[in-house]
Amino acid sequence: MCFQCNNGECKLRETLQRPSATHNYVYAVHALEEIRAARTRLEMENGEEEIRIERYKKCIKEHRMRNESDHGRKAEPDAAEFMEAEEQWRKMRAIRKKREEEESNLRDEIEYYKKMVRQHLNAKRVTD
C-alpha cells in the first residue's frame, strides 16, 4: 500500500523504479521526510497516551486509599468510576493498537523509499 495515495497500485512506485528520473529521487527524499514527521507525531501521541493511562491508574489508586481511610478497611473503588476508567483503558488500548499498525506501515514505507533511494544512487554512480 502506498503511503502517499493510499492504494495498492501506485504509479509513483513504478516511476521510482526508473533510475533515469532524478526528480523521483527528490520526491522519495521528501516522502521520507514526511513519513518521519508522521512517525514523530505518532510517538508524541503515544507519549501523551501513556500520561493519560498513568493518570487513570493514579485516580483509581487515590480513590481506593480514600475509601480505606474513610471506612478503615480495604475498599473497592466506586463501581461507576471503575467502569469508566476501565472503558477508557479499553479505548486507549484500541487506539494504541491502531497506532502500532500505522507505525508498522510507516516503517515499511520508510524501508521501501530508502531502498529506492539507494537503488537510484547506485544506478547513478554506475552511469557517472
CSV table of C-alpha atoms in Angstrom, one decimal:
chain,number,residue,atom,x,y,z
A,1,MET,CA,0.0,0.0,0.0
A,2,CYS,CA,1.3,3.4,-1.0
A,3,PHE,CA,1.7,6.0,1.8
A,4,GLN,CA,1.0,8.9,-0.5
A,5,CYS,CA,-2.0,7.8,-2.4
A,6,ASN,CA,-3.4,5.1,-0.1
A,7,ASN,CA,-4.0,2.5,-2.7
A,8,GLY,CA,-2.2,-0.7,-3.7
A,9,GLU,CA,-1.5,0.2,-7.4
A,10,CYS,CA,0.7,3.3,-7.3
A,11,LYS,CA,2.2,5.0,-10.3
A,12,LEU,CA,4.8,6.5,-8.0
A,13,ARG,CA,6.4,3.2,-7.3
A,14,GLU,CA,6.6,2.4,-11.0
A,15,THR,CA,8.2,5.7,-11.7
A,16,LEU,CA,10.6,5.5,-8.8
A,17,GLN,CA,11.9,2.3,-10.2
A,18,ARG,CA,13.2,4.1,-13.3
A,19,PRO,CA,16.7,5.3,-12.3
A,20,SER,CA,16.8,7.9,-15.1
A,21,ALA,CA,14.2,10.1,-13.4
A,22,THR,CA,16.1,12.3,-10.9
A,23,HIS,CA,13.0,14.2,-9.8
A,24,ASN,CA,11.7,10.8,-8.4
A,25,TYR,CA,14.8,10.7,-6.2
A,26,VAL,CA,13.9,14.1,-4.8
A,27,TYR,CA,10.3,13.1,-4.4
A,28,ALA,CA,11.4,9.9,-2.5
A,29,VAL,CA,13.6,12.0,-0.1
A,30,HIS,CA,10.7,14.4,0.6
A,31,ALA,CA,8.4,11.4,1.1
A,32,LEU,CA,10.9,10.0,3.7
A,33,GLU,CA,10.8,13.4,5.5
A,34,GLU,CA,7.0,13.4,5.6
A,35,ILE,CA,6.9,9.8,6.8
A,36,ARG,CA,9.5,10.6,9.6
A,37,ALA,CA,7.4,13.6,10.6
A,38,ALA,CA,4.3,11.4,10.8
A,39,ARG,CA,6.2,8.8,12.9
A,40,THR,CA,7.4,11.5,15.3
A,41,ARG,CA,3.7,12.7,15.6
A,42,LEU,CA,2.6,9.2,16.4
A,43,GLU,CA,5.4,8.8,19.0
A,44,MET,CA,4.3,12.0,20.7
A,45,GLU,CA,0.7,10.9,20.7
A,46,ASN,CA,1.8,7.6,22.3
A,47,GLY,CA,3.6,9.5,25.0
A,48,GLU,CA,0.5,11.6,25.8
A,49,GLU,CA,-1.5,8.4,25.9
A,50,GLU,CA,0.9,6.9,28.5
A,51,ILE,CA,0.5,10.0,30.6
A,52,ARG,CA,-3.3,9.6,30.5
A,53,ILE,CA,-3.1,5.9,31.4
A,54,GLU,CA,-0.9,6.8,34.4
A,55,ARG,CA,-3.4,9.5,35.4
A,56,TYR,CA,-6.3,6.9,35.4
A,57,LYS,CA,-4.2,4.5,37.4
A,58,LYS,CA,-3.4,7.2,39.9
A,59,CYS,CA,-7.1,8.3,40.2
A,60,ILE,CA,-8.2,4.7,40.9
A,61,LYS,CA,-5.4,4.3,43.5
A,62,GLU,CA,-6.3,7.6,45.2
A,63,HIS,CA,-10.0,6.6,45.3
A,64,ARG,CA,-9.1,3.2,46.9
A,65,MET,CA,-6.9,5.0,49.5
A,66,ARG,CA,-9.7,7.5,50.3
A,67,ASN,CA,-12.2,4.6,50.7
A,68,GLU,CA,-9.7,2.8,53.0
A,69,SER,CA,-9.2,5.9,55.2
A,70,ASP,CA,-13.0,6.6,55.3
A,71,HIS,CA,-14.0,3.1,56.2
A,72,GLY,CA,-11.0,1.9,58.0
A,73,ARG,CA,-10.8,-1.1,55.7
A,74,LYS,CA,-9.7,-2.0,52.3
A,75,ALA,CA,-12.5,-1.0,49.9
A,76,GLU,CA,-13.1,-1.3,46.2
A,77,PRO,CA,-13.4,1.8,44.1
A,78,ASP,CA,-16.8,3.1,43.2
A,79,ALA,CA,-18.2,0.7,40.5
A,80,ALA,CA,-19.1,3.6,38.1
A,81,GLU,CA,-15.7,5.2,38.4
A,82,PHE,CA,-14.0,1.8,38.0
A,83,MET,CA,-16.1,1.0,34.9
A,84,GLU,CA,-15.4,4.4,33.4
A,85,ALA,CA,-11.7,4.0,33.9
A,86,GLU,CA,-11.8,0.5,32.5
A,87,GLU,CA,-13.7,1.7,29.4
A,88,GLN,CA,-11.1,4.5,28.9
A,89,TRP,CA,-8.4,1.9,29.3
A,90,ARG,CA,-10.0,-0.3,26.5
A,91,LYS,CA,-10.4,2.7,24.2
A,92,MET,CA,-6.7,3.6,24.7
A,93,ARG,CA,-5.6,0.0,24.0
A,94,ALA,CA,-7.6,0.1,20.8
A,95,ILE,CA,-6.1,3.4,19.8
A,96,ARG,CA,-2.6,2.1,20.7
A,97,LYS,CA,-3.2,-1.0,18.5
A,98,LYS,CA,-4.2,1.2,15.6
A,99,ARG,CA,-1.2,3.5,16.1
A,100,GLU,CA,1.1,0.5,16.2
A,101,GLU,CA,-0.3,-0.7,13.0
A,102,GLU,CA,0.2,2.8,11.5
A,103,GLU,CA,3.8,2.8,12.8
A,104,SER,CA,4.4,-0.6,11.2
A,105,ASN,CA,3.1,0.7,7.9
A,106,LEU,CA,5.3,3.8,8.2
A,107,ARG,CA,8.3,1.6,8.9
A,108,ASP,CA,7.5,-0.4,5.8
A,109,GLU,CA,7.2,2.7,3.7
A,110,ILE,CA,10.4,4.2,5.1
A,111,GLU,CA,12.3,1.0,4.2
A,112,TYR,CA,10.8,0.9,0.7
A,113,TYR,CA,11.8,4.5,0.0
A,114,LYS,CA,15.2,4.0,1.5
A,115,LYS,CA,15.7,1.0,-0.8
A,116,MET,CA,14.5,3.1,-3.8
A,117,VAL,CA,16.8,5.9,-3.0
A,118,ARG,CA,19.8,3.5,-2.6
A,119,GLN,CA,19.0,1.9,-5.9
A,120,HIS,CA,18.7,5.3,-7.6
A,121,LEU,CA,22.1,6.4,-6.1
A,122,ASN,CA,23.8,3.1,-7.1
A,123,ALA,CA,22.4,3.4,-10.6
A,124,LYS,CA,23.6,7.0,-10.8
A,125,ARG,CA,27.1,6.0,-9.6
A,126,VAL,CA,27.3,3.3,-12.3
A,127,THR,CA,26.3,5.8,-15.0
A,128,ASP,CA,28.6,8.5,-13.8
